[in-house]
Structure formats: C-alpha cells, structure tokens
Amino acid sequence: MNILLWHVHGSWTTSFVQGPHTYLVPVTPDRGPDGLGRARTFSWPDSVREVTPEELRDAEVDLVLFQRPHEPELAERWLGGRRPGRDVPAVYLEHNAPDGDVPNTRHPCADRDDLTLVHVTHFNRLFWDNGSTRTEVIEHGIVDPGHQYTGRLARAAVVVNEPVRRGRYTGTDLLADLSEAAPLDVFGMRTEGLAEHLGLPEDRCRTADLPQRELHTALAERRLYLHPVRWTSLGLSLLEAMHLGMPVVALATTEAVEAIPPGTGTLSTRPEVLARAARHYLEEPEAAAEDGARARQAALERYGLKRFLDDWERVLTEAIS
C-alpha cells in the first residue's frame, strides 16, 4: 500500500515504517508541524518518501493514517478533494490519554462510520468516549535496541519532553523529592532550566537532549529508569528502557500497571515507595541488573516489533477492504 501519514511522533513512526509498505510523509519548505518530512534523528528505511502538498494532489494513496484532529480536512485539500474515509480509506491513530472532562471526554472521531479509531493502550480506549466508532487497540512495538544495560552510573534516568511546561502531567513536581533518593539525569526536548525550576543543584538534576541512538547508550549506563508520570499515554521511552535491560521505578498510573509486571521494578502511587526503590537499586547493583533482565524479557514478549506490525497489517488490510 501507499500510506499517507504525517511525521508527528518520531519514535512511534520508526516502528510503524518497518512494515512492508510505502510511507508518504508530507514535507513543506519550512518543515513545520504539517510538513516535517523524514526524521533526522531516527533511522527510517528508504520506503519512507517525502511528498509535497502539490505532489499529493495526483499521488496514488491507498490509505490515510491520521494522528491529529485537523488532519482529515488537511488531507482532503492536499489530495485534490478526495475525502478520507469515503474516497480514500482512513484510520485515526490516537496517541494520547484524554485531556479534560475525564472520564466523559468525547473523542474527535466519536460516532463516525467511515474510519477505524486505533488507540495505543487499553487504558486510553477505556477512558476516551469513542461513541459508536469502530475502535481497536494496537499496543506499542519497539525496534529492539538490544540488551545494553551496564548500570555503571549510580543515577536515575528520566525521559520527558518539556517537563517545565507539562508540570504535574509528567510528575515534574515530584522530581525534587525523588532526587534526594537518586541523582537524576533527565533526557528530552526543552529540558534546559529544569534544575533551576526545581530549586536543585545541577549535579542532582542534569539534563540533555540526545538523538535516539545516543539516548539508548546513555540510558543503559544509568542504574535505573524512573517514570514519575501521572497522566499521559504509555511512554515509548519507558518500553525502550525495559528493552535495554533497565529496572523500572514508576507511578502506578495509566497503562504502566499493565506494562511493568512483578519482578521488573517497582510500581506505586506513593512517591516515598518509589524513592525507597531507587535507593535500593543504587545500593544493590546486582538486584538492579536482575530486575532489568526480567524487564527486558517482559518487554520483548508484549511489545515486540513483529506483533506490532502483524496487528497493524490486520487493521490496515481490513480498512482498505
């Protein structure tokens, strides 16, 4: 198939484009949010082709994969009036947990009979009001980075984008107290100024924004992965850390309770419990490595790439038929 999708979520798309299709990714001169084109910090195959809005007017498109509410209207304009869901098969992928009026949040695609709505976690499907729209859950799949864990640095790794702006959603307010249990290395976009924001010395809260390949290497050197997120979808960085062989210390919220089985780390809604678990791993590196090995096995079994691609192949095939 020729599948049109926008470059919205680089990590997720990296897994999706490992499939057998041709992936048409819009590109505009400014490479803005609607025309970002191919990824520059992720490894994508040659089957991902950049296309301009002008080229899309006459392009052969077998299916459109939406990820944002404004994309259906944008696609109709760029496809020369072809209506997604009517003239071109369509699937809407929802990455996020609902925001506002939970648990009564209506999904933008609720009560539509012309597309399939796919959620990335069962938690998200449960909490969105999808109306009568056909829904599916396709859990994440990860391109396996390999078992790289060394844990040689007695520090906790956190991966979050824009922690200052997102605040309580990502558990940013919890980091100051947790940093007393384990010094933090926080990776992600727009993390600069986080230590000052939290009132912490730089050594207790270092930040960096790294390309994915460098990020995996850096994560695997830290003793544990800390996931203090209150309310968001299941972070791919959490699953990548588990694939690397890292033990996980996480808030027992949203889909984390399904992703992190016993023996792979610690789940709790009490920050003090997470702090004790972080201290334990810092003091017991062998226990950290053992739990991390089990975390890797659990992640491979549930979030492997083959299962992910097989699930998507089924949904895409049903959508065009």
mmCIF file of C-alpha atoms in Angstrom:
data_model
loop_
_atom_site.group_PDB
_atom_site.id
_atom_site.type_symbol
_atom_site.label_atom_id
_atom_site.label_comp_id
_atom_site.label_asym_id
_atom_site.label_seq_id
_atom_site.Cartn_x
_atom_site.Cartn_y
_atom_site.Cartn_z
ATOM 1 C CA MET A 1 0.000 0.000 0.000
ATOM 2 C CA ASN A 2 0.879 3.658 -0.294
ATOM 3 C CA ILE A 3 0.114 5.045 3.163
ATOM 4 C CA LEU A 4 -0.069 8.785 3.805
ATOM 5 C CA LEU A 5 0.852 9.864 7.333
ATOM 6 C CA TRP A 6 2.332 12.954 8.921
ATOM 7 C CA HIS A 7 5.587 12.892 10.884
ATOM 8 C CA VAL A 8 4.115 13.581 14.317
ATOM 9 C CA HIS A 9 5.688 11.076 16.703
ATOM 10 C CA GLY A 10 9.196 10.079 15.643
ATOM 11 C CA SER A 11 9.657 7.102 17.974
ATOM 12 C CA TRP A 12 6.294 5.529 17.131
ATOM 13 C CA THR A 13 6.736 6.123 13.396
ATOM 14 C CA THR A 14 10.161 4.474 13.489
ATOM 15 C CA SER A 15 8.434 1.208 14.397
ATOM 16 C CA PHE A 16 5.464 1.672 12.058
ATOM 17 C CA VAL A 17 7.558 2.228 8.929
ATOM 18 C CA GLN A 18 9.366 -1.089 9.415
ATOM 19 C CA GLY A 19 6.345 -2.662 7.690
ATOM 20 C CA PRO A 20 6.139 -3.753 4.029
ATOM 21 C CA HIS A 21 4.510 -0.629 2.571
ATOM 22 C CA THR A 22 5.462 2.709 1.047
ATOM 23 C CA TYR A 23 5.007 5.555 3.511
ATOM 24 C CA LEU A 24 4.265 9.026 2.122
ATOM 25 C CA VAL A 25 5.317 11.740 4.571
ATOM 26 C CA PRO A 26 4.411 15.368 3.719
ATOM 27 C CA VAL A 27 7.199 17.908 3.547
ATOM 28 C CA THR A 28 6.885 21.701 3.251
ATOM 29 C CA PRO A 29 9.597 24.327 2.695
ATOM 30 C CA ASP A 30 9.583 25.401 6.351
ATOM 31 C CA ARG A 31 9.447 21.801 7.628
ATOM 32 C CA GLY A 32 6.775 22.918 10.063
ATOM 33 C CA PRO A 33 4.391 20.685 12.052
ATOM 34 C CA ASP A 34 2.409 19.754 8.919
ATOM 35 C CA GLY A 35 5.463 19.199 6.732
ATOM 36 C CA LEU A 36 8.289 17.883 8.864
ATOM 37 C CA GLY A 37 9.326 15.283 6.307
ATOM 38 C CA ARG A 38 11.645 12.391 7.088
ATOM 39 C CA ALA A 39 13.174 12.101 10.530
ATOM 40 C CA ARG A 40 16.686 13.389 11.028
ATOM 41 C CA THR A 41 17.465 11.720 14.368
ATOM 42 C CA PHE A 42 15.754 8.346 13.795
ATOM 43 C CA SER A 43 16.707 5.624 11.327
ATOM 44 C CA TRP A 44 13.938 5.250 8.728
ATOM 45 C CA PRO A 45 14.062 2.931 5.690
ATOM 46 C CA ASP A 46 14.006 4.090 2.067
ATOM 47 C CA SER A 47 10.332 3.093 1.864
ATOM 48 C CA VAL A 48 9.546 6.400 3.635
ATOM 49 C CA ARG A 49 9.170 9.002 0.881
ATOM 50 C CA GLU A 50 8.819 12.736 1.275
ATOM 51 C CA VAL A 51 5.985 14.264 -0.761
ATOM 52 C CA THR A 52 4.963 17.894 -1.172
ATOM 53 C CA PRO A 53 1.319 19.013 -0.939
ATOM 54 C CA GLU A 54 1.423 19.654 -4.688
ATOM 55 C CA GLU A 55 2.613 16.101 -5.390
ATOM 56 C CA LEU A 56 -0.104 14.656 -3.183
ATOM 57 C CA ARG A 57 -2.834 16.090 -5.433
ATOM 58 C CA ASP A 58 -2.147 13.388 -8.030
ATOM 59 C CA ALA A 59 -0.433 10.801 -5.853
ATOM 60 C CA GLU A 60 -1.729 7.247 -5.585
ATOM 61 C CA VAL A 61 -2.775 6.902 -1.950
ATOM 62 C CA ASP A 62 -4.314 3.659 -0.697
ATOM 63 C CA LEU A 63 -4.903 4.727 2.913
ATOM 64 C CA VAL A 64 -4.544 7.811 5.119
ATOM 65 C CA LEU A 65 -3.393 7.457 8.721
ATOM 66 C CA PHE A 66 -4.452 10.434 10.835
ATOM 67 C CA GLN A 67 -2.948 11.366 14.210
ATOM 68 C CA ARG A 68 -4.322 14.884 14.857
ATOM 69 C CA PRO A 69 -7.858 16.339 14.647
ATOM 70 C CA HIS A 70 -7.088 18.821 11.844
ATOM 71 C CA GLU A 71 -5.517 16.275 9.504
ATOM 72 C CA PRO A 72 -8.724 14.995 7.805
ATOM 73 C CA GLU A 73 -9.503 18.467 6.450
ATOM 74 C CA LEU A 74 -5.861 18.998 5.511
ATOM 75 C CA ALA A 75 -5.739 15.663 3.686
ATOM 76 C CA GLU A 76 -8.872 16.445 1.665
ATOM 77 C CA ARG A 77 -7.333 19.709 0.451
ATOM 78 C CA TRP A 78 -3.927 18.221 -0.329
ATOM 79 C CA LEU A 79 -5.442 15.146 -2.010
ATOM 80 C CA GLY A 80 -7.329 17.319 -4.506
ATOM 81 C CA GLY A 81 -10.752 16.907 -2.943
ATOM 82 C CA ARG A 82 -10.587 13.167 -2.273
ATOM 83 C CA ARG A 83 -12.425 12.621 1.013
ATOM 84 C CA PRO A 84 -10.655 10.445 3.583
ATOM 85 C CA GLY A 85 -12.987 7.751 4.819
ATOM 86 C CA ARG A 86 -15.131 7.972 1.667
ATOM 87 C CA ASP A 87 -12.874 8.228 -1.373
ATOM 88 C CA VAL A 88 -9.725 7.003 0.413
ATOM 89 C CA PRO A 89 -9.750 4.515 3.326
ATOM 90 C CA ALA A 90 -8.792 6.122 6.638
ATOM 91 C CA VAL A 91 -7.577 5.127 10.090
ATOM 92 C CA TYR A 92 -7.230 7.545 13.013
ATOM 93 C CA LEU A 93 -4.440 6.760 15.480
ATOM 94 C CA GLU A 94 -4.886 8.255 18.959
ATOM 95 C CA HIS A 95 -1.595 8.508 20.841
ATOM 96 C CA ASN A 96 -2.831 10.339 23.913
ATOM 97 C CA ALA A 97 -4.886 9.800 27.024
ATOM 98 C CA PRO A 98 -7.972 12.063 27.134
ATOM 99 C CA ASP A 99 -7.456 15.568 28.479
ATOM 100 C CA GLY A 100 -10.302 17.457 30.127
ATOM 101 C CA ASP A 101 -13.694 16.316 31.450
ATOM 102 C CA VAL A 102 -12.305 12.848 32.198
ATOM 103 C CA PRO A 103 -13.910 10.285 32.079
ATOM 104 C CA ASN A 104 -16.516 11.896 29.821
ATOM 105 C CA THR A 105 -14.088 13.173 27.182
ATOM 106 C CA ARG A 106 -15.553 12.751 23.689
ATOM 107 C CA HIS A 107 -13.070 11.748 21.056
ATOM 108 C CA PRO A 108 -12.981 13.959 17.914
ATOM 109 C CA CYS A 109 -13.780 10.832 15.874
ATOM 110 C CA ALA A 110 -16.661 9.653 18.055
ATOM 111 C CA ASP A 111 -19.715 8.312 16.187
ATOM 112 C CA ARG A 112 -18.036 8.087 12.783
ATOM 113 C CA ASP A 113 -18.773 5.167 10.475
ATOM 114 C CA ASP A 114 -16.164 5.994 7.827
ATOM 115 C CA LEU A 115 -12.931 5.143 9.654
ATOM 116 C CA THR A 116 -11.345 2.971 12.331
ATOM 117 C CA LEU A 117 -10.085 4.551 15.544
ATOM 118 C CA VAL A 118 -6.936 2.914 16.942
ATOM 119 C CA HIS A 119 -5.690 3.525 20.484
ATOM 120 C CA VAL A 120 -2.151 2.705 21.599
ATOM 121 C CA THR A 121 -3.225 1.432 25.044
ATOM 122 C CA HIS A 122 -6.272 -0.281 26.507
ATOM 123 C CA PHE A 123 -6.336 2.429 29.178
ATOM 124 C CA ASN A 124 -6.789 5.094 26.523
ATOM 125 C CA ARG A 125 -9.638 3.269 24.799
ATOM 126 C CA LEU A 126 -11.314 2.777 28.178
ATOM 127 C CA PHE A 127 -11.171 6.451 29.141
ATOM 128 C CA TRP A 128 -11.991 8.091 25.804
ATOM 129 C CA ASP A 129 -15.679 8.257 24.878
ATOM 130 C CA ASN A 130 -15.446 6.798 21.370
ATOM 131 C CA GLY A 131 -19.181 6.722 20.684
ATOM 132 C CA SER A 132 -20.159 4.177 18.048
ATOM 133 C CA THR A 133 -16.906 4.419 16.060
ATOM 134 C CA ARG A 134 -15.189 1.112 15.448
ATOM 135 C CA THR A 135 -12.171 1.001 17.785
ATOM 136 C CA GLU A 136 -9.076 -1.144 18.053
ATOM 137 C CA VAL A 137 -6.097 -1.237 20.405
ATOM 138 C CA ILE A 138 -2.674 -1.826 18.911
ATOM 139 C CA GLU A 139 -0.116 -1.734 21.673
ATOM 140 C CA HIS A 140 3.317 -0.306 21.019
ATOM 141 C CA GLY A 141 6.083 -2.238 19.319
ATOM 142 C CA ILE A 142 9.745 -1.402 19.705
ATOM 143 C CA VAL A 143 12.690 -1.784 17.343
ATOM 144 C CA ASP A 144 14.853 -3.762 19.753
ATOM 145 C CA PRO A 145 17.976 -1.757 20.700
ATOM 146 C CA GLY A 146 19.499 -4.838 22.344
ATOM 147 C CA HIS A 147 20.452 -5.623 25.927
ATOM 148 C CA GLN A 148 22.869 -2.733 26.540
ATOM 149 C CA TYR A 149 22.459 -2.271 30.292
ATOM 150 C CA THR A 150 25.562 -1.684 32.410
ATOM 151 C CA GLY A 151 24.108 0.498 35.181
ATOM 152 C CA ARG A 152 27.613 1.729 35.913
ATOM 153 C CA LEU A 153 26.397 5.199 36.882
ATOM 154 C CA ALA A 154 24.573 5.354 40.221
ATOM 155 C CA ARG A 155 21.962 7.721 38.857
ATOM 156 C CA ALA A 156 18.312 7.506 37.758
ATOM 157 C CA ALA A 157 17.370 8.221 34.149
ATOM 158 C CA VAL A 158 14.183 10.097 33.282
ATOM 159 C CA VAL A 159 12.963 10.772 29.742
ATOM 160 C CA VAL A 160 10.390 13.520 29.282
ATOM 161 C CA ASN A 161 9.837 16.314 26.782
ATOM 162 C CA GLU A 162 9.064 19.810 28.070
ATOM 163 C CA PRO A 163 8.960 18.895 31.783
ATOM 164 C CA VAL A 164 8.617 22.500 32.965
ATOM 165 C CA ARG A 165 5.621 23.274 30.740
ATOM 166 C CA ARG A 166 3.888 19.941 31.288
ATOM 167 C CA GLY A 167 4.344 20.063 35.057
ATOM 168 C CA ARG A 168 2.045 17.792 37.018
ATOM 169 C CA TYR A 169 1.104 15.710 33.978
ATOM 170 C CA THR A 170 4.637 14.348 33.779
ATOM 171 C CA GLY A 171 5.261 14.369 37.522
ATOM 172 C CA THR A 172 7.819 17.158 37.271
ATOM 173 C CA ASP A 173 6.820 18.396 40.718
ATOM 174 C CA LEU A 174 7.845 15.006 42.192
ATOM 175 C CA LEU A 175 11.394 15.144 40.871
ATOM 176 C CA ALA A 176 12.801 17.378 43.622
ATOM 177 C CA ASP A 177 11.983 14.905 46.390
ATOM 178 C CA LEU A 178 12.942 11.893 44.272
ATOM 179 C CA SER A 179 16.316 13.466 43.535
ATOM 180 C CA GLU A 180 17.136 13.110 47.247
ATOM 181 C CA ALA A 181 16.950 9.335 46.790
ATOM 182 C CA ALA A 182 18.873 9.220 43.496
ATOM 183 C CA PRO A 183 20.552 11.931 41.433
ATOM 184 C CA LEU A 184 18.662 12.426 38.174
ATOM 185 C CA ASP A 185 19.666 12.617 34.542
ATOM 186 C CA VAL A 186 16.660 13.970 32.641
ATOM 187 C CA PHE A 187 16.692 13.499 28.870
ATOM 188 C CA GLY A 188 14.333 15.097 26.360
ATOM 189 C CA MET A 189 13.405 18.170 24.388
ATOM 190 C CA ARG A 190 13.333 21.533 26.179
ATOM 191 C CA THR A 191 14.634 20.208 29.486
ATOM 192 C CA GLU A 192 17.041 23.094 29.955
ATOM 193 C CA GLY A 193 16.491 25.110 33.137
ATOM 194 C CA LEU A 194 14.816 22.200 34.928
ATOM 195 C CA ALA A 195 17.212 22.118 37.884
ATOM 196 C CA GLU A 196 16.730 25.837 38.490
ATOM 197 C CA HIS A 197 12.961 25.434 38.165
ATOM 198 C CA LEU A 198 13.018 22.733 40.840
ATOM 199 C CA GLY A 199 15.495 24.576 43.067
ATOM 200 C CA LEU A 200 18.062 21.793 42.752
ATOM 201 C CA PRO A 201 21.837 21.916 42.347
ATOM 202 C CA GLU A 202 22.913 20.952 38.841
ATOM 203 C CA ASP A 203 24.508 17.680 39.931
ATOM 204 C CA ARG A 204 21.201 16.379 41.338
ATOM 205 C CA CYS A 205 19.307 17.114 38.113
ATOM 206 C CA ARG A 206 21.339 17.121 34.905
ATOM 207 C CA THR A 207 19.607 17.478 31.533
ATOM 208 C CA ALA A 208 20.366 16.626 27.905
ATOM 209 C CA ASP A 209 18.573 16.235 24.557
ATOM 210 C CA LEU A 210 20.134 13.364 22.589
ATOM 211 C CA PRO A 211 19.377 11.577 19.302
ATOM 212 C CA GLN A 212 17.748 8.176 19.832
ATOM 213 C CA ARG A 213 20.891 6.094 19.260
ATOM 214 C CA GLU A 214 22.913 8.159 21.727
ATOM 215 C CA LEU A 215 19.990 8.214 24.137
ATOM 216 C CA HIS A 216 19.850 4.405 24.316
ATOM 217 C CA THR A 217 23.550 4.231 25.145
ATOM 218 C CA ALA A 218 23.209 6.926 27.812
ATOM 219 C CA LEU A 219 20.136 5.343 29.390
ATOM 220 C CA ALA A 220 21.787 1.933 29.659
ATOM 221 C CA GLU A 221 24.618 3.429 31.724
ATOM 222 C CA ARG A 222 22.215 4.654 34.419
ATOM 223 C CA ARG A 223 21.287 2.329 37.279
ATOM 224 C CA LEU A 224 17.517 2.595 36.876
ATOM 225 C CA TYR A 225 14.753 4.157 34.839
ATOM 226 C CA LEU A 226 12.376 6.487 36.727
ATOM 227 C CA HIS A 227 8.881 7.077 35.327
ATOM 228 C CA PRO A 228 7.073 9.645 37.544
ATOM 229 C CA VAL A 229 4.326 10.376 35.010
ATOM 230 C CA ARG A 230 0.816 10.980 36.383
ATOM 231 C CA TRP A 231 -1.310 11.301 33.275
ATOM 232 C CA THR A 232 -0.189 10.574 29.764
ATOM 233 C CA SER A 233 -0.109 7.724 27.301
ATOM 234 C CA LEU A 234 2.388 4.903 27.808
ATOM 235 C CA GLY A 235 5.792 6.427 27.079
ATOM 236 C CA LEU A 236 7.821 4.674 24.400
ATOM 237 C CA SER A 237 10.952 5.655 26.297
ATOM 238 C CA LEU A 238 9.767 3.502 29.206
ATOM 239 C CA LEU A 239 9.454 0.475 26.903
ATOM 240 C CA GLU A 240 12.796 1.250 25.273
ATOM 241 C CA ALA A 241 14.434 1.361 28.728
ATOM 242 C CA MET A 242 12.956 -2.052 29.524
ATOM 243 C CA HIS A 243 14.258 -3.394 26.193
ATOM 244 C CA LEU A 244 17.707 -2.095 27.165
ATOM 245 C CA GLY A 245 17.550 -4.183 30.344
ATOM 246 C CA MET A 246 16.859 -1.407 32.861
ATOM 247 C CA PRO A 247 14.856 -1.897 36.064
ATOM 248 C CA VAL A 248 11.884 0.457 36.273
ATOM 249 C CA VAL A 249 10.562 2.599 39.139
ATOM 250 C CA ALA A 250 7.216 4.071 38.108
ATOM 251 C CA LEU A 251 3.998 5.635 39.303
ATOM 252 C CA ALA A 252 1.191 3.075 39.125
ATOM 253 C CA THR A 253 -0.911 5.222 36.800
ATOM 254 C CA THR A 254 -2.454 4.902 33.325
ATOM 255 C CA GLU A 255 -1.104 1.897 31.361
ATOM 256 C CA ALA A 256 2.099 1.495 33.400
ATOM 257 C CA VAL A 257 0.336 -1.027 35.637
ATOM 258 C CA GLU A 258 -0.074 -3.313 32.611
ATOM 259 C CA ALA A 259 3.384 -2.757 31.138
ATOM 260 C CA ILE A 260 5.507 -3.402 34.226
ATOM 261 C CA PRO A 261 4.962 -6.892 35.664
ATOM 262 C CA PRO A 262 6.219 -8.065 39.095
ATOM 263 C CA GLY A 263 9.946 -8.668 39.316
ATOM 264 C CA THR A 264 10.872 -5.966 36.799
ATOM 265 C CA GLY A 265 10.840 -2.955 39.108
ATOM 266 C CA THR A 266 8.542 -1.085 41.457
ATOM 267 C CA LEU A 267 5.078 0.352 40.840
ATOM 268 C CA SER A 268 3.327 2.533 43.403
ATOM 269 C CA THR A 269 1.119 5.584 43.751
ATOM 270 C CA ARG A 270 3.258 6.658 46.736
ATOM 271 C CA PRO A 271 6.347 8.695 45.837
ATOM 272 C CA GLU A 272 8.061 7.618 49.058
ATOM 273 C CA VAL A 273 7.868 3.993 47.879
ATOM 274 C CA LEU A 274 9.463 4.970 44.583
ATOM 275 C CA ALA A 275 12.223 6.771 46.486
ATOM 276 C CA ARG A 276 12.959 3.659 48.558
ATOM 277 C CA ALA A 277 13.085 1.531 45.409
ATOM 278 C CA ALA A 278 15.518 3.959 43.752
ATOM 279 C CA ARG A 279 17.798 3.846 46.813
ATOM 280 C CA HIS A 280 17.656 0.054 46.775
ATOM 281 C CA TYR A 281 18.882 -0.122 43.189
ATOM 282 C CA LEU A 282 21.647 2.372 43.852
ATOM 283 C CA GLU A 283 22.850 0.268 46.797
ATOM 284 C CA GLU A 284 22.288 -3.147 45.155
ATOM 285 C CA PRO A 285 23.527 -3.076 41.540
ATOM 286 C CA GLU A 286 23.174 -6.856 41.161
ATOM 287 C CA ALA A 287 19.491 -6.680 42.087
ATOM 288 C CA ALA A 288 19.074 -3.842 39.583
ATOM 289 C CA ALA A 289 20.635 -5.930 36.813
ATOM 290 C CA GLU A 290 18.478 -8.967 37.646
ATOM 291 C CA ASP A 291 15.237 -6.967 37.630
ATOM 292 C CA GLY A 292 16.346 -5.228 34.448
ATOM 293 C CA ALA A 293 16.899 -8.550 32.691
ATOM 294 C CA ARG A 294 13.360 -9.588 33.604
ATOM 295 C CA ALA A 295 12.072 -6.206 32.403
ATOM 296 C CA ARG A 296 13.711 -6.797 29.035
ATOM 297 C CA GLN A 297 12.137 -10.231 28.684
ATOM 298 C CA ALA A 298 8.696 -8.886 29.591
ATOM 299 C CA ALA A 299 9.014 -6.034 27.086
ATOM 300 C CA LEU A 300 10.145 -8.361 24.298
ATOM 301 C CA GLU A 301 7.173 -10.633 24.889
ATOM 302 C CA ARG A 302 4.500 -7.925 24.987
ATOM 303 C CA TYR A 303 5.940 -5.056 22.960
ATOM 304 C CA GLY A 304 7.917 -6.822 20.270
ATOM 305 C CA LEU A 305 8.065 -5.367 16.768
ATOM 306 C CA LYS A 306 6.664 -8.426 14.954
ATOM 307 C CA ARG A 307 3.448 -8.498 16.971
ATOM 308 C CA PHE A 308 3.051 -4.740 16.462
ATOM 309 C CA LEU A 309 3.473 -4.966 12.678
ATOM 310 C CA ASP A 310 1.184 -8.004 12.445
ATOM 311 C CA ASP A 311 -1.544 -6.151 14.350
ATOM 312 C CA TRP A 312 -1.221 -3.147 12.064
ATOM 313 C CA GLU A 313 -1.248 -5.303 8.934
ATOM 314 C CA ARG A 314 -4.582 -6.782 10.017
ATOM 315 C CA VAL A 315 -6.169 -3.379 10.689
ATOM 316 C CA LEU A 316 -4.831 -1.791 7.503
ATOM 317 C CA THR A 317 -5.998 -4.710 5.377
ATOM 318 C CA GLU A 318 -9.480 -4.576 6.909
ATOM 319 C CA ALA A 319 -9.630 -0.800 6.362
ATOM 320 C CA ILE A 320 -8.959 -0.982 2.612
ATOM 321 C CA SER A 321 -11.304 -3.944 2.119
#
